[in-house]
Coordinates of C-alpha atoms and ligand atoms in Angstrom, one line a residue:
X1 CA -7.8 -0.8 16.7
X2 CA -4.3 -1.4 18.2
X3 CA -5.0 -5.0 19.3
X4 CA -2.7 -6.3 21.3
X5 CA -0.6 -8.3 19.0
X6 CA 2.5 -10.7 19.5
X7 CA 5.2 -9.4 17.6
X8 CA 4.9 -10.6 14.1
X9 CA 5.8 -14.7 14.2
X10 CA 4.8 -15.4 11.0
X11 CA 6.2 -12.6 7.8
X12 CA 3.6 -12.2 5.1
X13 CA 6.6 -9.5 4.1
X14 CA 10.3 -10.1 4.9
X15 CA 12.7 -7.5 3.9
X16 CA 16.0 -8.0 5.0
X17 CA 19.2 -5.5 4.6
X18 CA 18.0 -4.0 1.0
X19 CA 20.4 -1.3 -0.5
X20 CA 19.2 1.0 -3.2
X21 CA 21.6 3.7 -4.5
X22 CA 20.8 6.0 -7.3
X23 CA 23.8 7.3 -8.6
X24 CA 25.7 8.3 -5.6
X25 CA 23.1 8.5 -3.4
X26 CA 22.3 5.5 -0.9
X27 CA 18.5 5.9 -0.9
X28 CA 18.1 2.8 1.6
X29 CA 21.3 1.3 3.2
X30 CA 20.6 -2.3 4.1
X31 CA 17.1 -1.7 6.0
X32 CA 14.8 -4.7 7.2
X33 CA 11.3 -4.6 7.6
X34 CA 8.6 -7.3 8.3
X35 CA 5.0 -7.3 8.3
X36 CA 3.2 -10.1 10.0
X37 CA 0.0 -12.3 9.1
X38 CA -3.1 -10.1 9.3
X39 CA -1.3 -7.2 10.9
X40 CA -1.3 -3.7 9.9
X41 CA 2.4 -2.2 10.2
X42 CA 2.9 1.7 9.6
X43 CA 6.2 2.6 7.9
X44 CA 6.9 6.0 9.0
X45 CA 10.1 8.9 8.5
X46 CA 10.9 11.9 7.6
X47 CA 10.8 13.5 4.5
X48 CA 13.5 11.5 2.0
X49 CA 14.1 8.8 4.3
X50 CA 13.1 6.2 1.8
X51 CA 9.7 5.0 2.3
X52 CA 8.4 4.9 -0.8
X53 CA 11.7 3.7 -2.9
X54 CA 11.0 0.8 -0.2
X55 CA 7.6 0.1 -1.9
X56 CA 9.3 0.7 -5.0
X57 CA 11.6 -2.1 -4.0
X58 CA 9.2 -4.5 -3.2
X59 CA 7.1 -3.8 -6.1
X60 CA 10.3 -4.2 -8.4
X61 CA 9.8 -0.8 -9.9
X62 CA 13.2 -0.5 -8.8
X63 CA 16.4 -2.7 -8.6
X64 CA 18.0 -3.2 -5.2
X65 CA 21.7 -3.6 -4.8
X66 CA 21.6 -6.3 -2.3
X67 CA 19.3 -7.8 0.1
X68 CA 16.2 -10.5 0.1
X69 CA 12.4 -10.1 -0.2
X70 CA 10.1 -12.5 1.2
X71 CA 6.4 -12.7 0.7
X72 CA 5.6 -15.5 3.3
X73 CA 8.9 -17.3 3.2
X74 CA 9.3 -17.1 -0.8
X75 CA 12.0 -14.9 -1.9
X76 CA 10.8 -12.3 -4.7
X77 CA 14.0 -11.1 -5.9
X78 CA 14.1 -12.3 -9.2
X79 CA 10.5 -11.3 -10.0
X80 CA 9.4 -8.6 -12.7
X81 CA 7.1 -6.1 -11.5
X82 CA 4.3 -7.4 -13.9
X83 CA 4.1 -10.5 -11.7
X84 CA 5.1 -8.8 -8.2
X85 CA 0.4 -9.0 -8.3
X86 CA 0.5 -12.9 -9.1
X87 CA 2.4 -12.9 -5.7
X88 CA -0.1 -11.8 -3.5
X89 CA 1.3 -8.0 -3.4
X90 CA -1.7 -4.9 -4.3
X91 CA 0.0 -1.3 -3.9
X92 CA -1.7 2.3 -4.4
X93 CA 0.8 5.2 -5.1
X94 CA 1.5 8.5 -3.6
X95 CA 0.4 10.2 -6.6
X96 CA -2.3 8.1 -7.8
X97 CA -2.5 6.2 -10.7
X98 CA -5.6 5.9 -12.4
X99 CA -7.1 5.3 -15.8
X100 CA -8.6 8.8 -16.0
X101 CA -11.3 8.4 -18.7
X102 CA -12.6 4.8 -17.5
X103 CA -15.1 4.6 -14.8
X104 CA -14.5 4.3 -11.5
X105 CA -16.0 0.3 -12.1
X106 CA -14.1 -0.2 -15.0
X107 CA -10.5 0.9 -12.7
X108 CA -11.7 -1.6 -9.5
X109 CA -12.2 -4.4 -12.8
X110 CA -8.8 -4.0 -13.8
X111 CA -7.4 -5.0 -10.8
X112 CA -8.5 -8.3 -11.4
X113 CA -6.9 -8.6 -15.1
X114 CA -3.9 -10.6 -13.5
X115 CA -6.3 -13.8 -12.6
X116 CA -8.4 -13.3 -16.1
X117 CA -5.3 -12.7 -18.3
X118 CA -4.0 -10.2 -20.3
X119 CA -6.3 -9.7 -22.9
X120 CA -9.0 -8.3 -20.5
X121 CA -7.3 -5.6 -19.5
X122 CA -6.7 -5.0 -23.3
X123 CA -10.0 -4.7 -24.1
X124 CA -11.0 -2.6 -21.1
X125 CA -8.0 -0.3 -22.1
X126 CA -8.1 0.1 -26.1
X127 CA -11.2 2.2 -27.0
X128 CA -12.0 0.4 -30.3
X129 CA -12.0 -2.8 -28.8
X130 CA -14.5 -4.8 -27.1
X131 CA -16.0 -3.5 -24.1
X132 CA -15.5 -7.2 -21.9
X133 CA -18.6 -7.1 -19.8
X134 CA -17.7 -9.9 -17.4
X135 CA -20.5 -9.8 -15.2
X136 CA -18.4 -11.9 -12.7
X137 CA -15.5 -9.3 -12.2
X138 CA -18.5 -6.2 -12.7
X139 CA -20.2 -7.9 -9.4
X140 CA -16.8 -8.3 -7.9
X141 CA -15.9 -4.7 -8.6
X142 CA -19.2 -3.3 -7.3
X143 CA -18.6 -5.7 -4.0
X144 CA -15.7 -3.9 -3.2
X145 CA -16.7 -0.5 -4.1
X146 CA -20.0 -0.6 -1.8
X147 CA -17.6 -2.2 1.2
X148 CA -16.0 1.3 0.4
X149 CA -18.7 3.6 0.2
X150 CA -18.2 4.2 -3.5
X151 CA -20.8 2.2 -5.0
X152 CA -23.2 5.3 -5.8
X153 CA -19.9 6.5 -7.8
X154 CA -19.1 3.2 -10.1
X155 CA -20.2 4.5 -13.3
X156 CA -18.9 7.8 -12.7
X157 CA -15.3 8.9 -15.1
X158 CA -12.5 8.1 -12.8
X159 CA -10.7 11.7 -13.3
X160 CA -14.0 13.9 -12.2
X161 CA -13.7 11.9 -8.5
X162 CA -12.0 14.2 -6.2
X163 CA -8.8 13.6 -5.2
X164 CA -9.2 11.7 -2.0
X165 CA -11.6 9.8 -3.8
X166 CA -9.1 8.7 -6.6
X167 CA -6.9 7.5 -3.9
X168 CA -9.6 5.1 -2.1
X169 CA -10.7 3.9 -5.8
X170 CA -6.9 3.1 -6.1
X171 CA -7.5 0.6 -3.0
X172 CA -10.8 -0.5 -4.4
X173 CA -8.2 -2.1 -7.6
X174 CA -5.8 -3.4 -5.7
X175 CA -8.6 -5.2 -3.8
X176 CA -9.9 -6.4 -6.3
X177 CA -6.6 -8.6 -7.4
X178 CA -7.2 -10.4 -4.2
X179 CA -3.8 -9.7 -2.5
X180 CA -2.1 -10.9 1.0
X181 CA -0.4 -7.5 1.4
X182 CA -1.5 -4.5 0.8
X183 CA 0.9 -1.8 0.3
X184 CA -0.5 1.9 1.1
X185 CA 1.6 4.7 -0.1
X186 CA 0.0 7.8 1.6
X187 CA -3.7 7.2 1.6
X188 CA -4.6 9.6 3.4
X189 CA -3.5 12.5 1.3
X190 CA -6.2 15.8 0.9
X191 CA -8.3 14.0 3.5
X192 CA -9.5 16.5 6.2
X193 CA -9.0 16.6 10.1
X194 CA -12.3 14.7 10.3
X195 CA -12.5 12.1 7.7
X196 CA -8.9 10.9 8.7
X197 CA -10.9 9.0 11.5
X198 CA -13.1 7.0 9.1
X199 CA -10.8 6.6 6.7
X200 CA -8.8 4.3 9.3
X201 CA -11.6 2.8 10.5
X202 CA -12.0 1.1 6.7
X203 CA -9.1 0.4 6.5
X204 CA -9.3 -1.8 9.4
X205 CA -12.7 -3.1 8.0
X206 CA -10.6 -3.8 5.0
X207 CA -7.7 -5.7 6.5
X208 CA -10.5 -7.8 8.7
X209 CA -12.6 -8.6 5.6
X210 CA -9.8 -9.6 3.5
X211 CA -7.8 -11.5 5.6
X212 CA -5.1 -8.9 4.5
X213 CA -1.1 -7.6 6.2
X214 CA -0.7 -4.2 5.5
X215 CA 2.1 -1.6 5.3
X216 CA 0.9 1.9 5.5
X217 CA 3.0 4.8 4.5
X218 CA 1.3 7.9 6.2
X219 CA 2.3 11.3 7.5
X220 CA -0.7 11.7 9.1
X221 CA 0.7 10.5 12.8
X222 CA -3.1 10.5 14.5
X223 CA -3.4 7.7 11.6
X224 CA -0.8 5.5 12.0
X225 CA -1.1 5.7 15.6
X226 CA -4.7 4.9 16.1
X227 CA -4.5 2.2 13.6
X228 CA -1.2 0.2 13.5
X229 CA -0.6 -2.7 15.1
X230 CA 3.5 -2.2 14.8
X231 CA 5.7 0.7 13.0
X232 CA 8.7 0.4 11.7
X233 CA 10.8 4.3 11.7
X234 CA 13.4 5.0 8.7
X235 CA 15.8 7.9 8.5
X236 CA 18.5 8.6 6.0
X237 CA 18.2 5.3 4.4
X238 CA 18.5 3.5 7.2
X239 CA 15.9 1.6 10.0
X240 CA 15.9 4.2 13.3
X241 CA 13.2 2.2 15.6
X242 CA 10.3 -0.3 15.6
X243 CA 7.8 -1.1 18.2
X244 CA 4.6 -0.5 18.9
X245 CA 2.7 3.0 18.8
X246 CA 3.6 3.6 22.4
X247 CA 7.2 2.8 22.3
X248 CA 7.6 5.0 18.5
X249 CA 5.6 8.0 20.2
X250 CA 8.4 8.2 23.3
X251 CA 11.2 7.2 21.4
X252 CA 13.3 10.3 21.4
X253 CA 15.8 9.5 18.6
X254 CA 12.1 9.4 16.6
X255 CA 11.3 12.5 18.4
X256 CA 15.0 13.9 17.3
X257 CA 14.6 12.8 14.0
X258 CA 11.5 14.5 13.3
X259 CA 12.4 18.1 14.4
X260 CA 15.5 17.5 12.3
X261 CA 17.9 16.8 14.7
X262 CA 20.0 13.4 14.6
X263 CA 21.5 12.7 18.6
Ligands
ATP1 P1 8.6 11.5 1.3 O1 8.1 11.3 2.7 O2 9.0 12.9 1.1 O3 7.8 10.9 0.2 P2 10.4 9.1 1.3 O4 10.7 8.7 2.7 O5 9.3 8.4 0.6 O6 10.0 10.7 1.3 P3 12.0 8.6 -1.0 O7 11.1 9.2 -2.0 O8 12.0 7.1 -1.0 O9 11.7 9.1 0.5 O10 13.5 9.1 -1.3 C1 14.6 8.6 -0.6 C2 15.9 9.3 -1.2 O11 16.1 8.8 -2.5 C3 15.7 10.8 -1.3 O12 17.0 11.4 -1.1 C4 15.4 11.0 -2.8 O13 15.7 12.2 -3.3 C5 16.1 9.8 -3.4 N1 15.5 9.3 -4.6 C6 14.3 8.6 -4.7 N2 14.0 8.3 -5.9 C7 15.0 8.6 -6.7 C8 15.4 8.5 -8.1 N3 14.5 7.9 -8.9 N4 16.5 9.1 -8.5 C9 17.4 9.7 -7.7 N5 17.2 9.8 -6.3 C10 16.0 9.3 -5.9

């Protein structure tokens, strides 16, 4: 972990001076943010500094004010978040979203409805419709799940997993659309002190095996520093560092910023 990396030549992800304000408030005020080819990049800040409405951003859940997004070199600001997948971007949520009473198989399946069109997800979704058993996607699905460690649990419902669980079954679907990004929003949530360090170690499996750039939102700081390549800092809406674990861990406006001072 932590090769020793260039600094990113090449932007899977470009961001560049995006504004979000809700109401009054200026949730991000012009930050800019790239992740490079193959790299994981930690996205790191305190509490409200606008991580995830960045996701949100990039995902078009939400409507930036001003500002370009890139996904390597294409901009994506006129996109609708239904085909923000199409473009190569896969994203799990701080609080997860899951199809509770499918199967863990059946959630990883889904993730692939954007390259089989619409009407599998359909089926998979409506209870009085056809069950699709693509054997294709099924073999896909259980791929991914056993590169996970989640294979025993495929036919298991989705909602009895425990909650760390849920949250790497939410990586298993994005997988599964075949992205060039991944973005990771908190992963590591309810994971203990000891299966933080295995966690990261899959997800570097994961970025290896897929060929895949990464953004990882985490405020687990053992994390991010074992396993990022680069991290950018935000604060207050705005971009307060970026470098390399090294450089982010002596920073002292980072330092400052996290025990709640600003100088
Ligand atoms: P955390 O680490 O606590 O998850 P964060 O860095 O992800 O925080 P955001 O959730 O992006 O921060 O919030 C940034 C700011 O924008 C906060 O002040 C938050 O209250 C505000 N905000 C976020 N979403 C909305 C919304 N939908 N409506 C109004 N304000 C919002």
């Amino acid at each position: 972990m932590n090769a020793q990396r260039e600094s990113c030549v090449t932007p899977v992800l470009e961001a560049q001076d995006i504004l979000v304000t809700f109401g009054g408030i200026q949730a991000l005020s012009g930050v800019s943010l790239t992740v490079g080819d193959n790299e994981i990049c930690g996205l790191i800040g305190p509490n409200g500094a606008g991580k995830t409405t960045f996701l949100n951003a990039v995902t078009r859940l939400i409507s930036y004010q001003s500002g370009t997004i890139r996904v390597l070199g294409k901009p994506i600001d006129a996109a609708k978040p239904r085909e923000v997948i199409g473009l190569g971007i896969a994203r799990t949520f701080q609080n997860v979203g899951i199809y509770g009473s499918m199967t863990v198989a059946e959630n990883v399946m889904l993730g692939a409805h954007h390259r089989l069109g619409g009407r599998f997800a359909k089926a998979l979704i409506n209870p009085s419709g056809t069950r699709v058993q693509d054997a294709n996607v099924r073999t896909r699905a259980m791929e991914i799940l056993n590169e996970l460690n989640m294979a025993h649990l495929a036919d298991t419902q989705a909602d009895a997993l425990p909650y760390p669980l849920q949250k790497r079954m939410e990586i298993a679907r994005a997988l599964a659309s075949e992205p060039k990004i991944l973005l990771l929003d908190e992963p590591a949530g309810g994971l203990t002190h000891g299966e933080v360090d295995e966690f990261g170690e899959l997800v570097d499996r994961v970025r290896r095996n897929h060929a895949l750039s990464i953004l990882l939102i985490e405020h687990h700081m053992g994390l991010v520093m074992g396993l990022c390549d680069r991290i950018h800092v935000f604060h207050l809406g705005q971009n307060l560092a970026h470098g390399r674990p090294q450089e982010i861990k002596s920073n002292q406006a980072v330092v400052s910023a996290y025990l709640g001072r600003t100088g």
